[in-house]
Structure formats: structure tokens, C-alpha cells
Amino acid sequence: MHLPTARRIGLTAVALGAAVTLAACSTPTASGPGAASSATPEAGARVAVAYEGGILVLDGDTLETVADLTSEEFTRLNPAGDGRHVMVTMSEGFQVLDTGAGSTDQAELTDRVFAADKPGHVVRHGGKTILYADGTSDTTVFDTAELAASDALPEVETIAGVDAHHGVSLVLEDGTLLTTVGDADGRTGIIAKDASGATVAESADCPGVHGEGTAVNEAVVFGCEDGALLYRDGEITKLTAPDQPYGRMGNAYVSETSPLVVGDYKNDPDAEGYLLHAVTLIDTDAGTYEVVDLPEGVEYTFRDVARGPGDLAYILSADGSIHVLDPATGEITDAFPVVEPWDGPAEWQDAHPAIVVAGDIAYVTEPAANAVHAVDLTTGEIVATGELAVTPNEIAVAAG
């Protein structure tokens, strides 16, 4: 098994100086927050925003409320992948929210539920939507397009799990299933099985395996507490973090048109709070793994990184700005002030700013102001703001 050399790098002096200047400067520039913008939010898009006991559906252009729906006290939101529906994690399973995106239909929380014991991760890839039940480790797969084809649940394939754990599964275009391995005592790695169920590859060298992301050419990365696993062309490679024994990547932020994966990073298991100050950069073509320390004051949580225009990464920092990270160089190339500075959450479920992206537009929550903003990522301009009567928590966009 190949163990590539991992590197830990900081921003160059030029990039660091530019980032600090941008964060401190409020004067509009040609590419800054006051510049004119020709972009608008995705036509026909709808934005789902969870709050305590409910879900708002907002118009993606104006951010005006389209619907206010009752839900359980805390729900998680994930796009279903068809541009219209959102999967809502409820106690009975994954409930289907129809946002009405791309149509004139009113939004509704439908009575369609994919039953699951402790519903967890939702993955979209290759025209399939994959649901994972933590309580059983079962995987449910369906054709994404079928969700909008009728008012009934689509036909599903259920792949039985072995030992229940907080996990995730992915199905590649050739039918290969990648799924995590673990039990009540911990999570240890992944296994790949072909469409017939035969094992293609497996690795138990991934303590605390969590999160996945698919890059170009179906190179798949899973985070570990000591690095990551890379699955590519039927083989699994361990990528080792520079900090040992603990250098955790738990979430992967990917573009399926880029070989470069951006991950979160934590090297102190006893650190208090959820704010992070470094990111992981993985080149799935070269099989390399680097850690980049962010500039002073640039900190984020798992909800605060997204990929967007140019396959760049956009980090919504606790200093209130979106910082633009080039995954090819590890440099911060721009920063856009959007929200007021904020403190990290006491618990991960607590409402705190989050970012999701559709096209050139980022949708950003600001719980302290009960607001959601639409930001043109090509200019940094705030093109719309929705003022809410509730405090936003999770957010998902259906792009129409």
C-alpha cells in the first residue's frame, strides 16, 4: 500500500498579506463587495432553511418566504439531487420536501418518507441518490430523476448493512458500492464491492472514518482521524496526515470536475469548540495530501466551506467574510465581507452561519440577524437579503 508523504504548509507571505488587507479593508474595489454585478441567483431556485420546529422555503431570487412548514424540533437538510426536492431527516426516516423549484407549484413537506432507523448521510452521484441509515447501516439507492416522476416513492434498492454505525455509502456509475465499516465500538475503514456483491478492495486503516467526496474521474476520498483514504480505479490508498497520531479530516468539499479535494482539518482531539483554522488539500491524481494553515482570524466549522465558480473553495469565516481559497496553490486569493463576526457554536447542532452554493451564487445564513443573504461569488456583492421571523439553522438549495 502506497503511503504518500504528507506536507503541512502555510500561506505564502504575499497571500497572507493580501488576505489580511482584504479582511481589514472596507473600500469597494473592482472585484470587491461594492462592485457592480451582472449575476443573479439561480433562476427558479428555492432555498430550504431549517429552524427550531419548522422549515422555511425561500424564493432563490428575492429570498422572500414561499412557505413556512412545521417539522420536528431539529432537522437536517440535504438536496435530493434533482433540483427540486430536499431530503429532511426526521425520526421515521428521510422525508421528502418538495420546494417547487423550477415550477409554479407551492412548496410542501410531502408525506413521502424513506423509512430509516437513525437517518444519516445523503449522497448524490451518477444519477443516483444514496441514503444511509445509521441505526442499521443499510443503504437505500434510487434513481434521482424518479423522485419527481410521480407522487409515490420511487423504486429503491436496499443494501443490507452489517454492523450499525454512523456511516456513509456511495454508488459509482459502474455499480460499485463504497461503504464505511464500523460497529458500536468505532469506525475503522471502507469496503468496495462490485455490482455482483464481490469485494473489490477494502481497508481497515481509517480510524473514525467520516465523510466522503467524489472528485473528477470518480476518485473518492473518505476522511480518517489520521489522514484519508483514496479510492481510485479499484484500489485504496492511505493518505497520512502530517500530525500523528491525530490529524482528522471529517468532511470533504469537492467538485466533480476537479481532481482537487478540500477537507476540514483538526489536530487536537481535546480542543474546545468547533472552530477550525486549517484545511486539507488532496490531489486525487497525484495522490498527495497537504495541510494548509489559514491566516490569523480565519476560522470555520463543517457548515462553512463550499466549492463554487472556478472550482475554488469558499470559506465562510468567523470574521464575517467569505475567503476564497485556490485548492491548487493553497492561497487565499480574495475575501468578501458578508455577515457580522460570530462566535463558534457550543454544540454542533446550534445555529451558526452556514454557506451553500448554486452556480455563481452563495446562500449564507446569519442566525444573529435572523437573515439569509445571496452573494455573487464572482464579485462578492450581496445581491439579495431575506429577513426572517425565525433563526435559521441548516440550509439547502434546490437549483431548479
Tab-separated table of C-alpha atoms in Angstrom:
chain	number	residue	atom	x	y	z
A	1	MET	CA	0.000	0.000	0.000
A	2	HIS	CA	1.380	3.355	-1.045
A	3	LEU	CA	1.808	5.918	1.739
A	4	PRO	CA	2.424	9.324	0.113
A	5	THR	CA	4.410	11.884	2.054
A	6	ALA	CA	2.099	14.418	3.670
A	7	ARG	CA	3.069	18.058	3.979
A	8	ARG	CA	1.948	20.864	6.215
A	9	ILE	CA	2.250	24.296	4.647
A	10	GLY	CA	1.302	27.845	5.468
A	11	LEU	CA	0.152	30.580	3.153
A	12	THR	CA	2.871	32.443	1.333
A	13	ALA	CA	3.804	35.856	2.709
A	14	VAL	CA	2.208	37.531	-0.303
A	15	ALA	CA	-1.043	35.606	0.034
A	16	LEU	CA	-1.164	36.090	3.792
A	17	GLY	CA	-0.610	39.817	3.469
A	18	ALA	CA	-3.269	40.075	0.782
A	19	ALA	CA	-5.775	38.149	2.901
A	20	VAL	CA	-5.197	40.371	5.938
A	21	THR	CA	-5.507	43.506	3.825
A	22	LEU	CA	-8.716	42.305	2.235
A	23	ALA	CA	-10.274	41.335	5.550
A	24	ALA	CA	-9.464	44.735	7.050
A	25	CYS	CA	-10.376	46.886	4.037
A	26	SER	CA	-13.929	48.137	3.613
A	27	THR	CA	-13.339	50.231	0.494
A	28	PRO	CA	-15.035	48.689	-2.573
A	29	THR	CA	-12.714	47.575	-5.376
A	30	ALA	CA	-13.277	46.316	-8.886
A	31	SER	CA	-13.703	42.809	-7.501
A	32	GLY	CA	-14.880	43.698	-4.030
A	33	PRO	CA	-18.239	43.760	-2.299
A	34	GLY	CA	-19.301	47.103	-3.734
A	35	ALA	CA	-18.653	46.252	-7.387
A	36	ALA	CA	-21.465	46.092	-9.904
A	37	SER	CA	-22.745	42.601	-10.613
A	38	SER	CA	-24.462	41.101	-13.622
A	39	ALA	CA	-25.179	37.815	-11.842
A	40	THR	CA	-28.456	36.927	-10.203
A	41	PRO	CA	-29.456	33.944	-8.072
A	42	GLU	CA	-30.171	30.755	-9.984
A	43	ALA	CA	-33.384	31.191	-11.967
A	44	GLY	CA	-36.169	29.177	-10.359
A	45	ALA	CA	-34.058	28.159	-7.388
A	46	ARG	CA	-35.583	27.598	-3.972
A	47	VAL	CA	-33.755	27.666	-0.649
A	48	ALA	CA	-34.813	25.491	2.291
A	49	VAL	CA	-33.924	26.787	5.747
A	50	ALA	CA	-34.494	24.778	8.918
A	51	TYR	CA	-35.333	26.475	12.200
A	52	GLU	CA	-36.451	25.122	15.550
A	53	GLY	CA	-39.696	23.265	14.800
A	54	GLY	CA	-40.023	24.269	11.171
A	55	ILE	CA	-38.649	24.719	7.664
A	56	LEU	CA	-38.874	27.842	5.537
A	57	VAL	CA	-38.773	27.675	1.755
A	58	LEU	CA	-37.431	30.869	0.198
A	59	ASP	CA	-37.504	32.152	-3.367
A	60	GLY	CA	-33.937	31.924	-4.656
A	61	ASP	CA	-34.123	35.291	-6.432
A	62	THR	CA	-35.694	37.504	-3.773
A	63	LEU	CA	-35.227	35.354	-0.641
A	64	GLU	CA	-38.863	36.062	0.207
A	65	THR	CA	-40.657	33.287	2.100
A	66	VAL	CA	-42.641	30.955	-0.143
A	67	ALA	CA	-43.741	28.527	2.565
A	68	ASP	CA	-43.430	28.024	6.316
A	69	LEU	CA	-43.740	24.346	7.169
A	70	THR	CA	-43.957	22.568	10.514
A	71	SER	CA	-41.312	19.937	11.231
A	72	GLU	CA	-39.631	18.228	14.156
A	73	GLU	CA	-37.585	20.338	16.566
A	74	PHE	CA	-34.230	19.733	14.836
A	75	THR	CA	-33.907	18.541	11.262
A	76	ARG	CA	-31.065	18.184	8.793
A	77	LEU	CA	-31.478	19.205	5.160
A	78	ASN	CA	-29.814	17.699	2.071
A	79	PRO	CA	-30.574	18.311	-1.618
A	80	ALA	CA	-32.053	15.187	-3.202
A	81	GLY	CA	-30.117	15.871	-6.395
A	82	ASP	CA	-32.985	16.511	-8.817
A	83	GLY	CA	-33.022	20.300	-8.485
A	84	ARG	CA	-36.405	20.340	-6.775
A	85	HIS	CA	-36.567	18.128	-3.707
A	86	VAL	CA	-34.772	18.180	-0.354
A	87	MET	CA	-34.365	15.225	1.992
A	88	VAL	CA	-35.326	16.093	5.571
A	89	THR	CA	-34.046	13.854	8.358
A	90	MET	CA	-36.972	13.036	10.606
A	91	SER	CA	-37.383	10.428	13.327
A	92	GLU	CA	-39.063	7.979	10.920
A	93	GLY	CA	-36.582	8.426	8.103
A	94	PHE	CA	-35.855	10.721	5.174
A	95	GLN	CA	-38.947	12.803	4.445
A	96	VAL	CA	-39.299	14.430	1.037
A	97	LEU	CA	-39.629	18.212	0.902
A	98	ASP	CA	-40.912	19.498	-2.449
A	99	THR	CA	-39.539	23.040	-2.750
A	100	GLY	CA	-41.382	23.719	-6.000
A	101	ALA	CA	-38.105	24.824	-7.600
A	102	GLY	CA	-38.330	25.229	-11.363
A	103	SER	CA	-42.139	25.252	-11.292
A	104	THR	CA	-45.045	27.335	-10.095
A	105	ASP	CA	-46.077	24.766	-7.515
A	106	GLN	CA	-46.312	25.739	-3.869
A	107	ALA	CA	-43.735	24.124	-1.619
A	108	GLU	CA	-44.834	21.313	0.689
A	109	LEU	CA	-43.427	18.786	3.118
A	110	THR	CA	-44.873	15.684	1.477
A	111	ASP	CA	-45.996	12.515	3.206
A	112	ARG	CA	-43.363	10.513	1.312
A	113	VAL	CA	-40.806	9.041	3.701
A	114	PHE	CA	-37.900	6.714	3.000
A	115	ALA	CA	-38.026	4.712	6.227
A	116	ALA	CA	-34.710	4.597	8.079
A	117	ASP	CA	-33.537	3.872	11.595
A	118	LYS	CA	-31.490	6.969	12.525
A	119	PRO	CA	-31.279	8.561	9.067
A	120	GLY	CA	-27.832	9.972	8.352
A	121	HIS	CA	-25.864	10.896	5.242
A	122	VAL	CA	-27.388	11.665	1.837
A	123	VAL	CA	-25.104	11.317	-1.202
A	124	ARG	CA	-25.847	12.253	-4.809
A	125	HIS	CA	-23.739	10.821	-7.634
A	126	GLY	CA	-24.099	9.457	-11.145
A	127	GLY	CA	-27.860	9.965	-11.318
A	128	LYS	CA	-28.406	8.079	-8.057
A	129	THR	CA	-29.387	9.286	-4.595
A	130	ILE	CA	-27.961	7.200	-1.769
A	131	LEU	CA	-29.401	7.249	1.762
A	132	TYR	CA	-27.637	5.786	4.770
A	133	ALA	CA	-29.343	4.606	7.979
A	134	ASP	CA	-27.011	4.770	10.984
A	135	GLY	CA	-29.260	2.547	13.084
A	136	THR	CA	-28.892	-0.444	10.750
A	137	SER	CA	-26.058	0.535	8.354
A	138	ASP	CA	-28.492	-0.203	5.495
A	139	THR	CA	-28.039	1.694	2.239
A	140	THR	CA	-31.032	2.785	0.125
A	141	VAL	CA	-30.436	3.682	-3.535
A	142	PHE	CA	-32.829	5.132	-6.112
A	143	ASP	CA	-32.707	6.886	-9.482
A	144	THR	CA	-32.686	10.580	-8.621
A	145	ALA	CA	-34.884	11.597	-11.565
A	146	GLU	CA	-37.629	9.226	-10.431
A	147	LEU	CA	-38.340	11.340	-7.371
A	148	ALA	CA	-40.133	13.938	-9.494
A	149	ALA	CA	-41.761	11.401	-11.826
A	150	SER	CA	-44.747	10.690	-9.573
A	151	ASP	CA	-46.251	11.367	-6.178
A	152	ALA	CA	-45.228	7.900	-4.991
A	153	LEU	CA	-41.844	6.895	-3.672
A	154	PRO	CA	-39.521	5.690	-6.437
A	155	GLU	CA	-38.423	2.084	-6.673
A	156	VAL	CA	-35.438	1.530	-4.398
A	157	GLU	CA	-32.630	-0.951	-3.904
A	158	THR	CA	-31.809	-1.648	-0.288
A	159	ILE	CA	-28.375	-2.998	0.504
A	160	ALA	CA	-28.326	-4.562	3.952
A	161	GLY	CA	-25.644	-3.395	6.327
A	162	VAL	CA	-23.646	-5.493	8.750
A	163	ASP	CA	-22.973	-3.634	11.996
A	164	ALA	CA	-24.763	-0.381	12.783
A	165	HIS	CA	-22.601	2.749	12.913
A	166	HIS	CA	-22.586	6.371	11.801
A	167	GLY	CA	-21.534	5.817	8.209
A	168	VAL	CA	-21.975	6.677	4.553
A	169	SER	CA	-22.274	4.870	1.226
A	170	LEU	CA	-21.691	5.788	-2.408
A	171	VAL	CA	-22.536	4.021	-5.670
A	172	LEU	CA	-20.271	4.592	-8.677
A	173	GLU	CA	-21.504	4.643	-12.256
A	174	ASP	CA	-20.447	1.007	-12.842
A	175	GLY	CA	-22.466	-0.135	-9.826
A	176	THR	CA	-19.551	-0.373	-7.403
A	177	LEU	CA	-20.688	0.228	-3.820
A	178	LEU	CA	-18.321	2.019	-1.462
A	179	THR	CA	-19.414	1.903	2.157
A	180	THR	CA	-17.895	2.513	5.556
A	181	VAL	CA	-17.116	-0.258	8.031
A	182	GLY	CA	-17.666	0.009	11.767
A	183	ASP	CA	-19.733	-1.019	14.748
A	184	ALA	CA	-20.873	0.278	18.123
A	185	ASP	CA	-17.256	0.476	19.287
A	186	GLY	CA	-15.962	2.615	16.432
A	187	ARG	CA	-15.464	3.093	12.699
A	188	THR	CA	-12.441	1.559	11.015
A	189	GLY	CA	-12.424	1.819	7.226
A	190	ILE	CA	-14.207	1.181	3.936
A	191	ILE	CA	-15.054	-1.671	1.617
A	192	ALA	CA	-15.709	-1.618	-2.132
A	193	LYS	CA	-17.984	-4.211	-3.736
A	194	ASP	CA	-18.863	-4.590	-7.403
A	195	ALA	CA	-22.413	-4.816	-8.749
A	196	SER	CA	-22.476	-8.563	-8.038
A	197	GLY	CA	-21.525	-8.042	-4.398
A	198	ALA	CA	-17.949	-9.312	-4.741
A	199	THR	CA	-15.315	-7.429	-2.777
A	200	VAL	CA	-13.077	-5.290	-4.984
A	201	ALA	CA	-10.944	-3.634	-2.301
A	202	GLU	CA	-11.063	-2.920	1.403
A	203	SER	CA	-9.093	-1.105	4.072
A	204	ALA	CA	-9.307	-1.085	7.858
A	205	ASP	CA	-6.703	1.682	8.066
A	206	CYS	CA	-9.065	4.596	8.667
A	207	PRO	CA	-9.896	5.164	12.345
A	208	GLY	CA	-13.027	7.239	12.847
A	209	VAL	CA	-13.859	7.197	9.129
A	210	HIS	CA	-16.285	10.018	8.381
A	211	GLY	CA	-17.445	11.916	5.326
A	212	GLU	CA	-16.828	11.280	1.646
A	213	GLY	CA	-16.400	13.233	-1.556
A	214	THR	CA	-16.128	12.328	-5.230
A	215	ALA	CA	-13.682	14.192	-7.468
A	216	VAL	CA	-13.232	14.008	-11.236
A	217	ASN	CA	-12.998	10.510	-12.775
A	218	GLU	CA	-14.775	9.065	-9.734
A	219	ALA	CA	-11.831	9.337	-7.394
A	220	VAL	CA	-13.405	9.101	-3.935
A	221	VAL	CA	-11.958	10.371	-0.657
A	222	PHE	CA	-13.004	9.330	2.871
A	223	GLY	CA	-11.763	11.207	5.931
A	224	CYS	CA	-9.900	9.499	8.803
A	225	GLU	CA	-8.622	10.590	12.208
A	226	ASP	CA	-5.067	10.203	10.894
A	227	GLY	CA	-5.481	11.243	7.251
A	228	ALA	CA	-7.723	9.936	4.486
A	229	LEU	CA	-8.446	7.000	2.200
A	230	LEU	CA	-8.444	7.479	-1.575
A	231	TYR	CA	-10.361	5.015	-3.770
A	232	ARG	CA	-9.420	5.178	-7.439
A	233	ASP	CA	-9.642	2.606	-10.239
A	234	GLY	CA	-10.355	-0.293	-7.896
A	235	GLU	CA	-7.572	0.442	-5.421
A	236	ILE	CA	-7.492	2.070	-1.991
A	237	THR	CA	-4.560	4.281	-0.975
A	238	LYS	CA	-3.930	5.576	2.534
A	239	LEU	CA	-3.006	9.263	2.719
A	240	THR	CA	-1.334	10.031	6.032
A	241	ALA	CA	-1.795	13.327	7.863
A	242	PRO	CA	1.354	15.235	8.903
A	243	ASP	CA	0.139	15.319	12.523
A	244	GLN	CA	0.172	11.911	14.203
A	245	PRO	CA	-1.494	10.085	15.790
A	246	TYR	CA	-4.316	12.605	15.360
A	247	GLY	CA	-4.836	14.681	12.237
A	248	ARG	CA	-8.543	14.421	11.487
A	249	MET	CA	-10.380	15.119	8.270
A	250	GLY	CA	-14.118	14.599	8.691
A	251	ASN	CA	-15.715	16.368	5.714
A	252	ALA	CA	-14.761	16.582	2.037
A	253	TYR	CA	-15.712	19.541	-0.169
A	254	VAL	CA	-15.462	18.503	-3.796
A	255	SER	CA	-16.119	19.381	-7.404
A	256	GLU	CA	-16.728	16.508	-9.790
A	257	THR	CA	-14.841	18.474	-12.483
A	258	SER	CA	-11.661	18.813	-10.416
A	259	PRO	CA	-9.141	16.303	-9.049
A	260	LEU	CA	-8.580	18.535	-6.018
A	261	VAL	CA	-10.428	17.873	-2.759
A	262	VAL	CA	-10.646	20.339	0.117
A	263	GLY	CA	-11.223	18.860	3.566
A	264	ASP	CA	-11.621	20.243	7.049
A	265	TYR	CA	-8.779	19.566	9.497
A	266	LYS	CA	-8.309	19.209	13.239
A	267	ASN	CA	-5.100	18.135	15.004
A	268	ASP	CA	-6.084	18.496	18.662
A	269	PRO	CA	-8.655	15.944	19.847
A	270	ASP	CA	-9.054	17.852	23.134
A	271	ALA	CA	-9.620	21.286	21.599
A	272	GLU	CA	-12.721	23.057	22.882
A	273	GLY	CA	-15.362	24.320	20.457
A	274	TYR	CA	-15.897	23.613	16.785
A	275	LEU	CA	-13.928	26.364	15.033
A	276	LEU	CA	-11.130	25.075	12.788
A	277	HIS	CA	-8.139	27.026	11.433
A	278	ALA	CA	-6.603	24.722	8.806
A	279	VAL	CA	-7.770	22.811	5.738
A	280	THR	CA	-6.692	19.619	3.989
A	281	LEU	CA	-5.794	19.690	0.284
A	282	ILE	CA	-5.806	16.356	-1.556
A	283	ASP	CA	-4.776	15.901	-5.191
A	284	THR	CA	-6.519	12.694	-6.256
A	285	ASP	CA	-4.456	12.473	-9.468
A	286	ALA	CA	-1.097	12.799	-7.731
A	287	GLY	CA	-2.159	11.052	-4.526
A	288	THR	CA	-0.832	13.872	-2.362
A	289	TYR	CA	-2.090	15.223	0.961
A	290	GLU	CA	-1.268	18.648	2.410
A	291	VAL	CA	-2.485	20.704	5.345
A	292	VAL	CA	-2.736	24.474	4.947
A	293	ASP	CA	-2.869	26.743	7.987
A	294	LEU	CA	-5.272	29.616	7.385
A	295	PRO	CA	-4.454	33.264	8.194
A	296	GLU	CA	-4.966	34.527	11.731
A	297	GLY	CA	-8.673	35.050	12.400
A	298	VAL	CA	-9.907	32.816	9.561
A	299	GLU	CA	-11.815	30.033	11.312
A	300	TYR	CA	-14.782	27.932	10.257
A	301	THR	CA	-16.980	24.922	11.065
A	302	PHE	CA	-18.102	21.988	8.924
A	303	ARG	CA	-21.002	24.123	7.610
A	304	ASP	CA	-18.759	26.882	6.322
A	305	VAL	CA	-16.931	25.514	3.274
A	306	ALA	CA	-18.326	25.095	-0.247
A	307	ARG	CA	-16.990	24.698	-3.777
A	308	GLY	CA	-18.086	27.203	-6.391
A	309	PRO	CA	-17.040	29.115	-9.518
A	310	GLY	CA	-13.693	28.101	-10.972
A	311	ASP	CA	-13.660	25.001	-8.745
A	312	LEU	CA	-12.414	27.302	-5.978
A	313	ALA	CA	-13.268	26.803	-2.304
A	314	TYR	CA	-15.245	29.423	-0.416
A	315	ILE	CA	-14.767	29.567	3.358
A	316	LEU	CA	-17.289	31.481	5.462
A	317	SER	CA	-15.119	32.570	8.368
A	318	ALA	CA	-15.962	33.641	11.911
A	319	ASP	CA	-14.576	37.075	10.971
A	320	GLY	CA	-17.714	37.533	8.843
A	321	SER	CA	-16.111	37.227	5.395
A	322	ILE	CA	-16.134	34.612	2.657
A	323	HIS	CA	-12.473	33.813	1.964
A	324	VAL	CA	-11.658	32.450	-1.492
A	325	LEU	CA	-9.174	29.555	-1.431
A	326	ASP	CA	-7.415	28.259	-4.526
A	327	PRO	CA	-7.041	24.482	-3.946
A	328	ALA	CA	-4.234	24.303	-6.488
A	329	THR	CA	-1.958	26.625	-4.506
A	330	GLY	CA	-3.420	26.710	-1.017
A	331	GLU	CA	-3.561	30.502	-1.237
A	332	ILE	CA	-6.346	32.834	-0.140
A	333	THR	CA	-6.963	34.993	-3.205
A	334	ASP	CA	-9.857	37.214	-2.116
A	335	ALA	CA	-12.260	37.941	0.741
A	336	PHE	CA	-15.816	39.301	0.750
A	337	PRO	CA	-17.391	40.750	3.920
A	338	VAL	CA	-20.909	39.307	4.247
A	339	VAL	CA	-22.062	38.922	7.875
A	340	GLU	CA	-21.087	40.286	11.248
A	341	PRO	CA	-18.280	38.430	13.055
A	342	TRP	CA	-19.583	35.454	15.017
A	343	ASP	CA	-18.556	33.012	17.718
A	344	GLY	CA	-18.323	29.272	17.235
A	345	PRO	CA	-21.230	27.101	18.422
A	346	ALA	CA	-21.233	25.399	21.811
A	347	GLU	CA	-22.704	22.268	20.188
A	348	TRP	CA	-22.521	21.342	16.519
A	349	GLN	CA	-26.319	21.407	16.182
A	350	ASP	CA	-26.513	25.029	17.381
A	351	ALA	CA	-27.442	27.643	14.804
A	352	HIS	CA	-24.371	29.349	13.339
A	353	PRO	CA	-23.568	30.788	9.891
A	354	ALA	CA	-23.548	28.327	7.001
A	355	ILE	CA	-22.901	28.507	3.255
A	356	VAL	CA	-24.280	26.576	0.261
A	357	VAL	CA	-23.661	27.327	-3.418
A	358	ALA	CA	-25.740	27.114	-6.606
A	359	GLY	CA	-23.956	28.283	-9.744
A	360	ASP	CA	-22.226	31.596	-9.015
A	361	ILE	CA	-24.448	32.343	-6.020
A	362	ALA	CA	-23.714	31.508	-2.393
A	363	TYR	CA	-26.565	31.443	0.102
A	364	VAL	CA	-25.345	32.400	3.566
A	365	THR	CA	-27.257	32.220	6.844
A	366	GLU	CA	-26.807	34.829	9.571
A	367	PRO	CA	-28.569	33.498	12.674
A	368	ALA	CA	-27.667	36.516	14.832
A	369	ALA	CA	-29.626	38.748	12.438
A	370	ASN	CA	-32.342	36.207	11.513
A	371	ALA	CA	-31.328	36.634	7.884
A	372	VAL	CA	-30.187	34.823	4.749
A	373	HIS	CA	-28.014	36.504	2.110
A	374	ALA	CA	-27.377	35.699	-1.557
A	375	VAL	CA	-23.810	36.552	-2.576
A	376	ASP	CA	-22.421	36.744	-6.115
A	377	LEU	CA	-19.165	34.814	-5.749
A	378	THR	CA	-17.693	36.388	-8.897
A	379	THR	CA	-17.808	39.886	-7.346
A	380	GLY	CA	-18.534	39.489	-3.647
A	381	GLU	CA	-21.691	41.582	-3.930
A	382	ILE	CA	-24.691	40.757	-1.742
A	383	VAL	CA	-27.462	40.597	-4.357
A	384	ALA	CA	-30.385	39.772	-2.053
A	385	THR	CA	-31.167	39.530	1.658
A	386	GLY	CA	-34.107	37.765	3.234
A	387	GLU	CA	-35.172	38.979	6.663
A	388	LEU	CA	-36.774	36.149	8.635
A	389	ALA	CA	-39.055	35.931	11.646
A	390	VAL	CA	-37.130	32.878	12.877
A	391	THR	CA	-33.500	31.927	13.481
A	392	PRO	CA	-32.045	29.959	10.534
A	393	ASN	CA	-30.047	26.829	11.190
A	394	GLU	CA	-29.453	24.276	8.418
A	395	ILE	CA	-29.760	25.310	4.764
A	396	ALA	CA	-30.053	23.520	1.417
A	397	VAL	CA	-30.657	24.804	-2.100
A	398	ALA	CA	-32.680	23.242	-4.900
A	399	ALA	CA	-31.410	24.885	-8.065
A	400	GLY	CA	-34.452	24.355	-10.287
